[in-house]
PDB file of C-alpha atoms in Angstrom:
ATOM      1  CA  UNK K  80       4.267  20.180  -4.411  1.00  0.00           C
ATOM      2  CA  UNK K  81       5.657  17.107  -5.885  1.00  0.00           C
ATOM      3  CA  UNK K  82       4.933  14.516  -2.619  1.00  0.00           C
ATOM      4  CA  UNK K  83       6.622  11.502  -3.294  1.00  0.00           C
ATOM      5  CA  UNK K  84       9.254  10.845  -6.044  1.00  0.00           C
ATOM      6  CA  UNK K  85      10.870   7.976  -7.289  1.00  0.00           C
ATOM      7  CA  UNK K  86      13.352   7.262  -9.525  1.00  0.00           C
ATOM      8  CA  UNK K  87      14.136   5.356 -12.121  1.00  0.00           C
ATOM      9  CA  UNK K  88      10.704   5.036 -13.438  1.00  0.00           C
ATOM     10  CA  UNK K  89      11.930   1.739 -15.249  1.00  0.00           C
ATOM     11  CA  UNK K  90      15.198  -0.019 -15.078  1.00  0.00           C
ATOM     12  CA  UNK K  91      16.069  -3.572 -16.601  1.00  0.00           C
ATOM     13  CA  UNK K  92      18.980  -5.665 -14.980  1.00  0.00           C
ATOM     14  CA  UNK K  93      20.723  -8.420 -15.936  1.00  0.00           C
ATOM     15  CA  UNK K  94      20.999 -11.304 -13.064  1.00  0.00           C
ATOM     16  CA  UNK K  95      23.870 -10.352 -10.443  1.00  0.00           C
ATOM     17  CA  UNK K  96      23.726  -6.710 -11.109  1.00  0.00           C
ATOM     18  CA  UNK K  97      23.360  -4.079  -8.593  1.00  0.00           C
ATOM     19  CA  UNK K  98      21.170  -0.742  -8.720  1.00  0.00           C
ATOM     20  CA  UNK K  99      19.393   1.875  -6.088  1.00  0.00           C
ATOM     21  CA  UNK K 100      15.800   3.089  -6.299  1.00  0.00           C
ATOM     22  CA  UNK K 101      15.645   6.903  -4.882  1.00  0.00           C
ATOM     23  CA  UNK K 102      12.730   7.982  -3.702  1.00  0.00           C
ATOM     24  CA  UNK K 103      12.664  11.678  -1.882  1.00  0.00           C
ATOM     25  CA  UNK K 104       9.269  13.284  -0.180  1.00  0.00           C
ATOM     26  CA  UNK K 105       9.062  16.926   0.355  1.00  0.00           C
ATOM     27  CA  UNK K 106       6.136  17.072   2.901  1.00  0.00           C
ATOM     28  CA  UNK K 107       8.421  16.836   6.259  1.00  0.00           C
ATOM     29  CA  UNK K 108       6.869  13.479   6.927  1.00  0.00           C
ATOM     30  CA  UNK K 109       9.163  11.583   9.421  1.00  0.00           C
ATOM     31  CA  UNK K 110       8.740   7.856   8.360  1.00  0.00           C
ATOM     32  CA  UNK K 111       9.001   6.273   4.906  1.00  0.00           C
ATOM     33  CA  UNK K 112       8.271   2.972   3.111  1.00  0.00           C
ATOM     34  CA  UNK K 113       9.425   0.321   0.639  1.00  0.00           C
ATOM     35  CA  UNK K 114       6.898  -1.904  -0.547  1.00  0.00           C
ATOM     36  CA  UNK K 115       6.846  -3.991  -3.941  1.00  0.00           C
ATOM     37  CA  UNK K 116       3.966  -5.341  -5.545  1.00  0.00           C
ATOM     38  CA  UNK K 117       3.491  -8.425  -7.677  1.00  0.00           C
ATOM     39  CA  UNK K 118       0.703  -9.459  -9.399  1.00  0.00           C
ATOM     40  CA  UNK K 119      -1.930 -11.860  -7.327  1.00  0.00           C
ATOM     41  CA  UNK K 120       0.440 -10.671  -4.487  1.00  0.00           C
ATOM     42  CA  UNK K 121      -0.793  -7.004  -3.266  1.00  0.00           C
ATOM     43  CA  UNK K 122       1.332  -4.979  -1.657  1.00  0.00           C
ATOM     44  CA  UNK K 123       4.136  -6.756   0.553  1.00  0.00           C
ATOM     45  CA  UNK K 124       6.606  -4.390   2.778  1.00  0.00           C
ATOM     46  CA  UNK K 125      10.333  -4.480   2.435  1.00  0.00           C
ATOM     47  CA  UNK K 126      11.937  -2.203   4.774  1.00  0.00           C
ATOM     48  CA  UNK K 127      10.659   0.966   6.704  1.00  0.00           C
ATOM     49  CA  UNK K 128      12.008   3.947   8.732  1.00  0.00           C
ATOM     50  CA  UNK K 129      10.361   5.211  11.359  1.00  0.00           C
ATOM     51  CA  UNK K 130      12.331   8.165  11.642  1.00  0.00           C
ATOM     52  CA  UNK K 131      15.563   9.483  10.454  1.00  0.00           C
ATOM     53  CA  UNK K 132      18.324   7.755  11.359  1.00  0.00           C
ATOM     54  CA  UNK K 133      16.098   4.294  11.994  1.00  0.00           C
ATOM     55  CA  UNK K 134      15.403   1.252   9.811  1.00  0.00           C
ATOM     56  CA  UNK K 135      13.492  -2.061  10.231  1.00  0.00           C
ATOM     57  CA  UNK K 136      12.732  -5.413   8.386  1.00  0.00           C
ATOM     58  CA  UNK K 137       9.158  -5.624   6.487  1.00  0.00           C
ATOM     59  CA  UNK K 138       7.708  -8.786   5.594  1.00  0.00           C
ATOM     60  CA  UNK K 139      10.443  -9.424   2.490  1.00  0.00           C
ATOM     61  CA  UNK K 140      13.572  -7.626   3.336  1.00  0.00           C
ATOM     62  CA  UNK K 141      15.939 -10.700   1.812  1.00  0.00           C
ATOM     63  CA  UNK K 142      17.743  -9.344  -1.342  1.00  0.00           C
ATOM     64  CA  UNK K 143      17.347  -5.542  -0.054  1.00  0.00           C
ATOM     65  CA  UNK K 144      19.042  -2.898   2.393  1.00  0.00           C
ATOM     66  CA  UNK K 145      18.340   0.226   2.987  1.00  0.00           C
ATOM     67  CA  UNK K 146      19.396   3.693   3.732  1.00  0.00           C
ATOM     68  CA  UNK K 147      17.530   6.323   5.193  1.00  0.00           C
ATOM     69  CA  UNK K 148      20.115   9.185   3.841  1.00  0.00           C
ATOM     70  CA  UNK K 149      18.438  12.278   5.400  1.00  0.00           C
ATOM     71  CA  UNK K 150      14.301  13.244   6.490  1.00  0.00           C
ATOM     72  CA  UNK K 151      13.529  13.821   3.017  1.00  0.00           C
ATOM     73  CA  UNK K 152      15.728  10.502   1.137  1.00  0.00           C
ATOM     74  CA  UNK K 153      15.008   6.543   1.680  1.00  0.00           C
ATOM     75  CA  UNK K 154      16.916   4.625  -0.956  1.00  0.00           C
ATOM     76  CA  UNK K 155      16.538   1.026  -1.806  1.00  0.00           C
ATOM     77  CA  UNK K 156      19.388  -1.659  -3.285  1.00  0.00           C
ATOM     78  CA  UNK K 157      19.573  -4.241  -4.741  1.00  0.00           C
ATOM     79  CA  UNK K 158      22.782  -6.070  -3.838  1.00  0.00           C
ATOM     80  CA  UNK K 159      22.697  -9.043  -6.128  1.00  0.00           C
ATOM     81  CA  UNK K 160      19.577  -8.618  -8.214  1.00  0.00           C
ATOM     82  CA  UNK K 161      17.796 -11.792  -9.111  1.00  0.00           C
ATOM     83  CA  UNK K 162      14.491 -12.567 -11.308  1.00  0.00           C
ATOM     84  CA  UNK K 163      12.464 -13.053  -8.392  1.00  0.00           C
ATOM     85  CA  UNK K 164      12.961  -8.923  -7.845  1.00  0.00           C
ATOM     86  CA  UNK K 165      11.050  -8.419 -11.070  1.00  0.00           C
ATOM     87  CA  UNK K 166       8.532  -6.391  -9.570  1.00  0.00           C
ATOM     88  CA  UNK K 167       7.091  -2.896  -9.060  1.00  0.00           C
ATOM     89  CA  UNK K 168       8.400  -0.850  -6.412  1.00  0.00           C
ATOM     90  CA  UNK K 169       6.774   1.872  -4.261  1.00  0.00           C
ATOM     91  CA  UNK K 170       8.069   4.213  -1.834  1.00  0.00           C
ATOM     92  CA  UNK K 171       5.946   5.635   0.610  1.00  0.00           C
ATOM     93  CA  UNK K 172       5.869   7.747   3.466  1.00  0.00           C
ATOM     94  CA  UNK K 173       3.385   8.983   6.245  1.00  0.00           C
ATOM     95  CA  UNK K 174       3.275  12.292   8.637  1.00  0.00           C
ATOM     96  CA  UNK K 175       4.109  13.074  12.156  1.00  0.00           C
ATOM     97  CA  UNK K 176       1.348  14.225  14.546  1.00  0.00           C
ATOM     98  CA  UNK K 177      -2.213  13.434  14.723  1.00  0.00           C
ATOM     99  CA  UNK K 178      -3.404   9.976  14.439  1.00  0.00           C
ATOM    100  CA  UNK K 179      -3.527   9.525  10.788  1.00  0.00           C
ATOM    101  CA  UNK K 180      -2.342   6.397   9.259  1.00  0.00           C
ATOM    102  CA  UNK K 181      -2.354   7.512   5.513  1.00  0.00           C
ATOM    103  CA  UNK K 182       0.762   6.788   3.531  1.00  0.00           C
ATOM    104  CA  UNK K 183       1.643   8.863   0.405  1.00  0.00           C
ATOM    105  CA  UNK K 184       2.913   7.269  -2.026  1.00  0.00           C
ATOM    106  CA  UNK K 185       4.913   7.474  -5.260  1.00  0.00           C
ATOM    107  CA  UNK K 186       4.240   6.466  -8.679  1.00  0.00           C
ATOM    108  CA  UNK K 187       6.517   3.617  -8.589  1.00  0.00           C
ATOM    109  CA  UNK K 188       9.809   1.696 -10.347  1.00  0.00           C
ATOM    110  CA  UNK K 189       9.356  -0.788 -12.188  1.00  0.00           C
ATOM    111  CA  UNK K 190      12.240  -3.263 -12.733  1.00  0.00           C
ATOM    112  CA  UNK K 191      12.959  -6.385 -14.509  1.00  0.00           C
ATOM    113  CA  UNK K 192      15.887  -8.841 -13.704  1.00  0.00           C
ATOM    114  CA  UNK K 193      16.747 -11.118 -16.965  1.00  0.00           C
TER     115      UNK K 193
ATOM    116  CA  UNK V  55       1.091 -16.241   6.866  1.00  0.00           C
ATOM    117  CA  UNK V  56      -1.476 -13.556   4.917  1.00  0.00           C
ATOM    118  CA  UNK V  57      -2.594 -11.518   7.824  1.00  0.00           C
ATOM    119  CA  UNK V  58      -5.052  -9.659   5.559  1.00  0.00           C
ATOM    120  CA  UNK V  59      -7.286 -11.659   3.384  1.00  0.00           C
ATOM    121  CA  UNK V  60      -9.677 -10.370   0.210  1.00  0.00           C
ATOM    122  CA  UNK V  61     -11.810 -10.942  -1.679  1.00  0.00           C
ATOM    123  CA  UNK V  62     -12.862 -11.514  -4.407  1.00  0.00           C
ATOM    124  CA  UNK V  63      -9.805 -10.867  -6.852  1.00  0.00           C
ATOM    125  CA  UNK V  64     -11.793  -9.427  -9.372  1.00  0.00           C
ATOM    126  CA  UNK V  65     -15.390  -8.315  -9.543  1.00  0.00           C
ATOM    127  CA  UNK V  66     -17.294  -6.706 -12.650  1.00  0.00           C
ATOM    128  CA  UNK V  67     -20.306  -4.297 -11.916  1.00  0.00           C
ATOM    129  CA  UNK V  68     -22.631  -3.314 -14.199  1.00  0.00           C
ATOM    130  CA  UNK V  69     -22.679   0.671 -14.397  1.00  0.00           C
ATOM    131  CA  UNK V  70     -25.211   1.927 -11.984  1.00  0.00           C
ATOM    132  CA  UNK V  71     -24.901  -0.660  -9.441  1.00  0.00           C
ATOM    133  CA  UNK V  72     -23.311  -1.549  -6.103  1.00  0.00           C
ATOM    134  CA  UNK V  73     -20.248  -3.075  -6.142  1.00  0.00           C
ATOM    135  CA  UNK V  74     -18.931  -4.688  -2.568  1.00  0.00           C
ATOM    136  CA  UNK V  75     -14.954  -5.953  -1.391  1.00  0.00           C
ATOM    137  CA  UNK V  76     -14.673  -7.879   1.970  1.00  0.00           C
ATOM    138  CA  UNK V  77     -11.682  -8.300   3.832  1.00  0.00           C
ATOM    139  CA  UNK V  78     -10.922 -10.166   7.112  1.00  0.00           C
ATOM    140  CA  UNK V  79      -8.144 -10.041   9.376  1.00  0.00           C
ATOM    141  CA  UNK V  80      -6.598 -12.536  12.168  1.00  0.00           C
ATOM    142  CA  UNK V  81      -4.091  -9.832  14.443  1.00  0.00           C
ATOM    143  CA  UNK V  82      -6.396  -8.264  17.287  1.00  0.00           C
ATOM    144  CA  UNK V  83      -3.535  -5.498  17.150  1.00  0.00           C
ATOM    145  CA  UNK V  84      -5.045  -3.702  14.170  1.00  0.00           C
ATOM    146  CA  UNK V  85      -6.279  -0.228  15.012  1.00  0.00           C
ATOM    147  CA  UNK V  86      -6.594   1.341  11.663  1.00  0.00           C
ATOM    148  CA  UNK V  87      -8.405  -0.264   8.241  1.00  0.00           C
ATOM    149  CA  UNK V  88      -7.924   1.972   5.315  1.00  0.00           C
ATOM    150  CA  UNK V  89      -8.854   1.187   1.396  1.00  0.00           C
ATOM    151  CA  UNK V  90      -6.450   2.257  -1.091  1.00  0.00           C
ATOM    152  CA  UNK V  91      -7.747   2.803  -4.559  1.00  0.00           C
ATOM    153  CA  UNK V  92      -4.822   2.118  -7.789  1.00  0.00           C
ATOM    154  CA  UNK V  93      -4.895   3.044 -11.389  1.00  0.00           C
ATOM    155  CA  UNK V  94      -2.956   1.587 -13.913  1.00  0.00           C
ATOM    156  CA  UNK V  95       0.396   2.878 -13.713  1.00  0.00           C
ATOM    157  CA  UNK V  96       0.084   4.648 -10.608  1.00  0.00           C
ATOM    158  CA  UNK V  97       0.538   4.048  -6.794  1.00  0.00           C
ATOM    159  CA  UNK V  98      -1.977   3.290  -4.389  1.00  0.00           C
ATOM    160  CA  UNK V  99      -4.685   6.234  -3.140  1.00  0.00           C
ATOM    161  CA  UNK V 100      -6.218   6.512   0.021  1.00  0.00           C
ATOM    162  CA  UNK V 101      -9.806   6.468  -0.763  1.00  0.00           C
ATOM    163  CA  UNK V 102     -11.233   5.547   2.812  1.00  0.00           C
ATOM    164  CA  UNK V 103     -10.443   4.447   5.990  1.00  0.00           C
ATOM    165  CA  UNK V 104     -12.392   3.466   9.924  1.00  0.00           C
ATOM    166  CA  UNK V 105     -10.986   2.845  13.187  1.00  0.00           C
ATOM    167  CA  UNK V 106     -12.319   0.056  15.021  1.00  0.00           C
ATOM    168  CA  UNK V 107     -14.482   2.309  17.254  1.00  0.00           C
ATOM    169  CA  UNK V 108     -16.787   2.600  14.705  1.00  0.00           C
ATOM    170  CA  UNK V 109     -18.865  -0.033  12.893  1.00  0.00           C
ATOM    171  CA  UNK V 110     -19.736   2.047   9.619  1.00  0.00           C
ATOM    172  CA  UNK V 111     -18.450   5.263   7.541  1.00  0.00           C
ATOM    173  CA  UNK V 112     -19.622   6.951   4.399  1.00  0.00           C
ATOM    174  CA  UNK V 113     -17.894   9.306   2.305  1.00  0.00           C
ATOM    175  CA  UNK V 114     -19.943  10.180  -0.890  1.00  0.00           C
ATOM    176  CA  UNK V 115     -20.684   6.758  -2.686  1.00  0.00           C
ATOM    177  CA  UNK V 116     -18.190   5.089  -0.651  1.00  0.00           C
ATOM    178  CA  UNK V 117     -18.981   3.034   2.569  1.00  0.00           C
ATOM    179  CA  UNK V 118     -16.864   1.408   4.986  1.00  0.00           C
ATOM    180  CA  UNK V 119     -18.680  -1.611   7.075  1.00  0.00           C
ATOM    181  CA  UNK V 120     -16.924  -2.575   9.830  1.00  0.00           C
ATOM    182  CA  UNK V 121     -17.337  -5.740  12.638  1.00  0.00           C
ATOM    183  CA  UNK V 122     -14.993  -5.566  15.255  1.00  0.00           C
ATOM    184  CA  UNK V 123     -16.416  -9.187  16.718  1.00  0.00           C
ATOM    185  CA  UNK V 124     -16.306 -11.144  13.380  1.00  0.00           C
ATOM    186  CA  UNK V 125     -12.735  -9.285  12.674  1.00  0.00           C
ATOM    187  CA  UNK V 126     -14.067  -8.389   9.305  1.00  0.00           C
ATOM    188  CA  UNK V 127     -14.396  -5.162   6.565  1.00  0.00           C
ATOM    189  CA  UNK V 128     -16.197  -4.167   3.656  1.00  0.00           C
ATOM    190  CA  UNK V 129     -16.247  -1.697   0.903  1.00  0.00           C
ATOM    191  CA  UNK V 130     -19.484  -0.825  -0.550  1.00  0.00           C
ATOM    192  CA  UNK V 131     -19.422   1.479  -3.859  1.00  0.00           C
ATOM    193  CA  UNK V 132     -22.708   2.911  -4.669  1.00  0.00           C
ATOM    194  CA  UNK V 133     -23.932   4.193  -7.700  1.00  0.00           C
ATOM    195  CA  UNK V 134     -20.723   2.745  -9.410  1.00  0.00           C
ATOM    196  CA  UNK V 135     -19.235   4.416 -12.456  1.00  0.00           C
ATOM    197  CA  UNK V 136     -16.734   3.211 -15.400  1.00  0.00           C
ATOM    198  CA  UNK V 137     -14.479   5.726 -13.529  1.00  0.00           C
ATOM    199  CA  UNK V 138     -14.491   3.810 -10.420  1.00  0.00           C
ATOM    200  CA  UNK V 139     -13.003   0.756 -12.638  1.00  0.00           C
ATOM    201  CA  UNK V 140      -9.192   0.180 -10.710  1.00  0.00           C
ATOM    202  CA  UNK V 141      -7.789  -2.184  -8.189  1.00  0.00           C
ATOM    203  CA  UNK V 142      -8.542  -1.750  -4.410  1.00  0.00           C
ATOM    204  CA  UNK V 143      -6.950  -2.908  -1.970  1.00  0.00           C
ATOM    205  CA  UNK V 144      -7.739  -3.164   1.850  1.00  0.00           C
ATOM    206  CA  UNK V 145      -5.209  -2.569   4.412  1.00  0.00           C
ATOM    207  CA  UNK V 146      -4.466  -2.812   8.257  1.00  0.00           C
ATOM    208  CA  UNK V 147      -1.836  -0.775   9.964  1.00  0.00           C
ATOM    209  CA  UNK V 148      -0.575  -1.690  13.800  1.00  0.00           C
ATOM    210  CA  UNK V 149       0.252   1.699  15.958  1.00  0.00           C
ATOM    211  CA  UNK V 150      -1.228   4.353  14.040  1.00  0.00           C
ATOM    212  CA  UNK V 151      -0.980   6.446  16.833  1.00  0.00           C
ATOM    213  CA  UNK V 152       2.972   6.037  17.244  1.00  0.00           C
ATOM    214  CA  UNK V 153       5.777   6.033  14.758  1.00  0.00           C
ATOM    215  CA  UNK V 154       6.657   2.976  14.376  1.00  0.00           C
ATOM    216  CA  UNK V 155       3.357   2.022  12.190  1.00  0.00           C
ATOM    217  CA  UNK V 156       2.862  -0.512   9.487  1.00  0.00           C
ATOM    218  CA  UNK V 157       0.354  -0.900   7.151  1.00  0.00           C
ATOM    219  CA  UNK V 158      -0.411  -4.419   5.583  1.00  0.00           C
ATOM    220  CA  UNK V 159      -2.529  -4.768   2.309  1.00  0.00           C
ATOM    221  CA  UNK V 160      -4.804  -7.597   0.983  1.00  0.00           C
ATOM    222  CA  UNK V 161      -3.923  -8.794  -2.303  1.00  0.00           C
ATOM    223  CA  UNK V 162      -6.119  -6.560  -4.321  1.00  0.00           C
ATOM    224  CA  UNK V 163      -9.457  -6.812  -6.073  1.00  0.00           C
ATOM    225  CA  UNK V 164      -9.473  -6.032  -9.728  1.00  0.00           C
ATOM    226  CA  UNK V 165     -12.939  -3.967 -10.293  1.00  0.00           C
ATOM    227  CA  UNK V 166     -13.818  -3.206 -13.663  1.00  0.00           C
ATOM    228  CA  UNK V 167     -17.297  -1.337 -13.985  1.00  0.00           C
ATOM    229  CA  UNK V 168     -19.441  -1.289 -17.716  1.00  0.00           C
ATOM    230  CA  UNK V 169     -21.056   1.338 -18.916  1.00  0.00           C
TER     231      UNK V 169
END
């Protein structure tokens, strides 16, 4: 049981470039994450889906979109990539049912703009 | 602004003793207030979480103070061990009980524990 993937694991960019993070979960959970997380900074959230076939603003969405491709696929891209998106990026993603709040999440991308 | 604020950013414990993060929130919509634990090089953990229905909750060395009036939350760490040396990082998530839930994190406090 893997959980939460991502991939790349690291990626360097050159300003103006363009790339996706993948991240897949195989637990059935319904709604998935994108957070990144700079040092000093914590954990800040980019863009979430609810559910398949939703997505919403975080806190920082400029610079990002989204696209929740099936249940198990949430992809993130950067458009234009700029130094400020030097970062690390998580995917997460949390289960239907119950009342937990737990997210799951994956080991993380880290990426550097130059 | 920072809905979530910790501190301190980094704390060093001596091995043995009891090593303590507050956080403090401002949005009254907050029904859930986990702590996430991180390695280096991995993502964030759920170590430990309350709901605001209860003021206090222990798993193993791990305690979770909470005061619903003051709009404020604490880990304690008992006992603490070089293994416990990683960053935490308090959260508050809106809706828990619905999908559309968010979960918003303090900025981390470094703990590093000697033996």
């Amino acid at each position: 049981n893997a959980g939460v993937t991502q991939t790349p694991k690291f990626q360097v960019l050159k300003t103006g470039q363009s790339m996706t993070l993948q991240c897949a979960q195989d637990m059935n959970h319904n709604s998935m994450y994108w957070y990144r997380q700079d040092p000093g900074m914590g954990l800040r959230l980019i863009y979430y889906s609810a559910s398949e076939g939703t997505t919403d603003k975080g806190e920082v969405p400029n610079g990002y979109n989204v696209s929740r491709l099936n249940k198990r696929e949430f992809s993130l891209r950067l458009e234009s990539a700029a130094p400020s998106q030097t970062s690390v990026y998580f995917c997460a993603s949390r289960g239907a049912g119950g009342r937990t709040g737990e997210l799951f999440f994956g080991e993380g991308s880290r990426l550097t703009v130059l | 602004q920072q809905q979530v604020k910790q501190s301190p950013q980094s704390l060093i414990v001596q091995k043995g003793g009891i090593s303590i993060i507050n956080c403090a929130y401002e949005n009254t919509a907050f029904d859930y207030f986990p702590w996430y634990q991180q390695f280096p090089g991995k993502g964030p953990a759920l170590l430990i979480a309350i709901r605001p229905d209860v003021s206090e909750k222990k798993e193993g060395r791990f305690t979770i103070s909470f005061n619903k009036s003051a709009k404020q939350f604490s880990l304690h760490i008992m006992d603490s061990q070089p293994g416990d040396s990683a960053t935490y990082f308090c959260a508050a998530g809106t809706n828990s009980g619905g999908s559309n839930y968010k979960l918003t994190f303090g900025k981390g406090t470094l703990l590093t524990v000697n033996p």
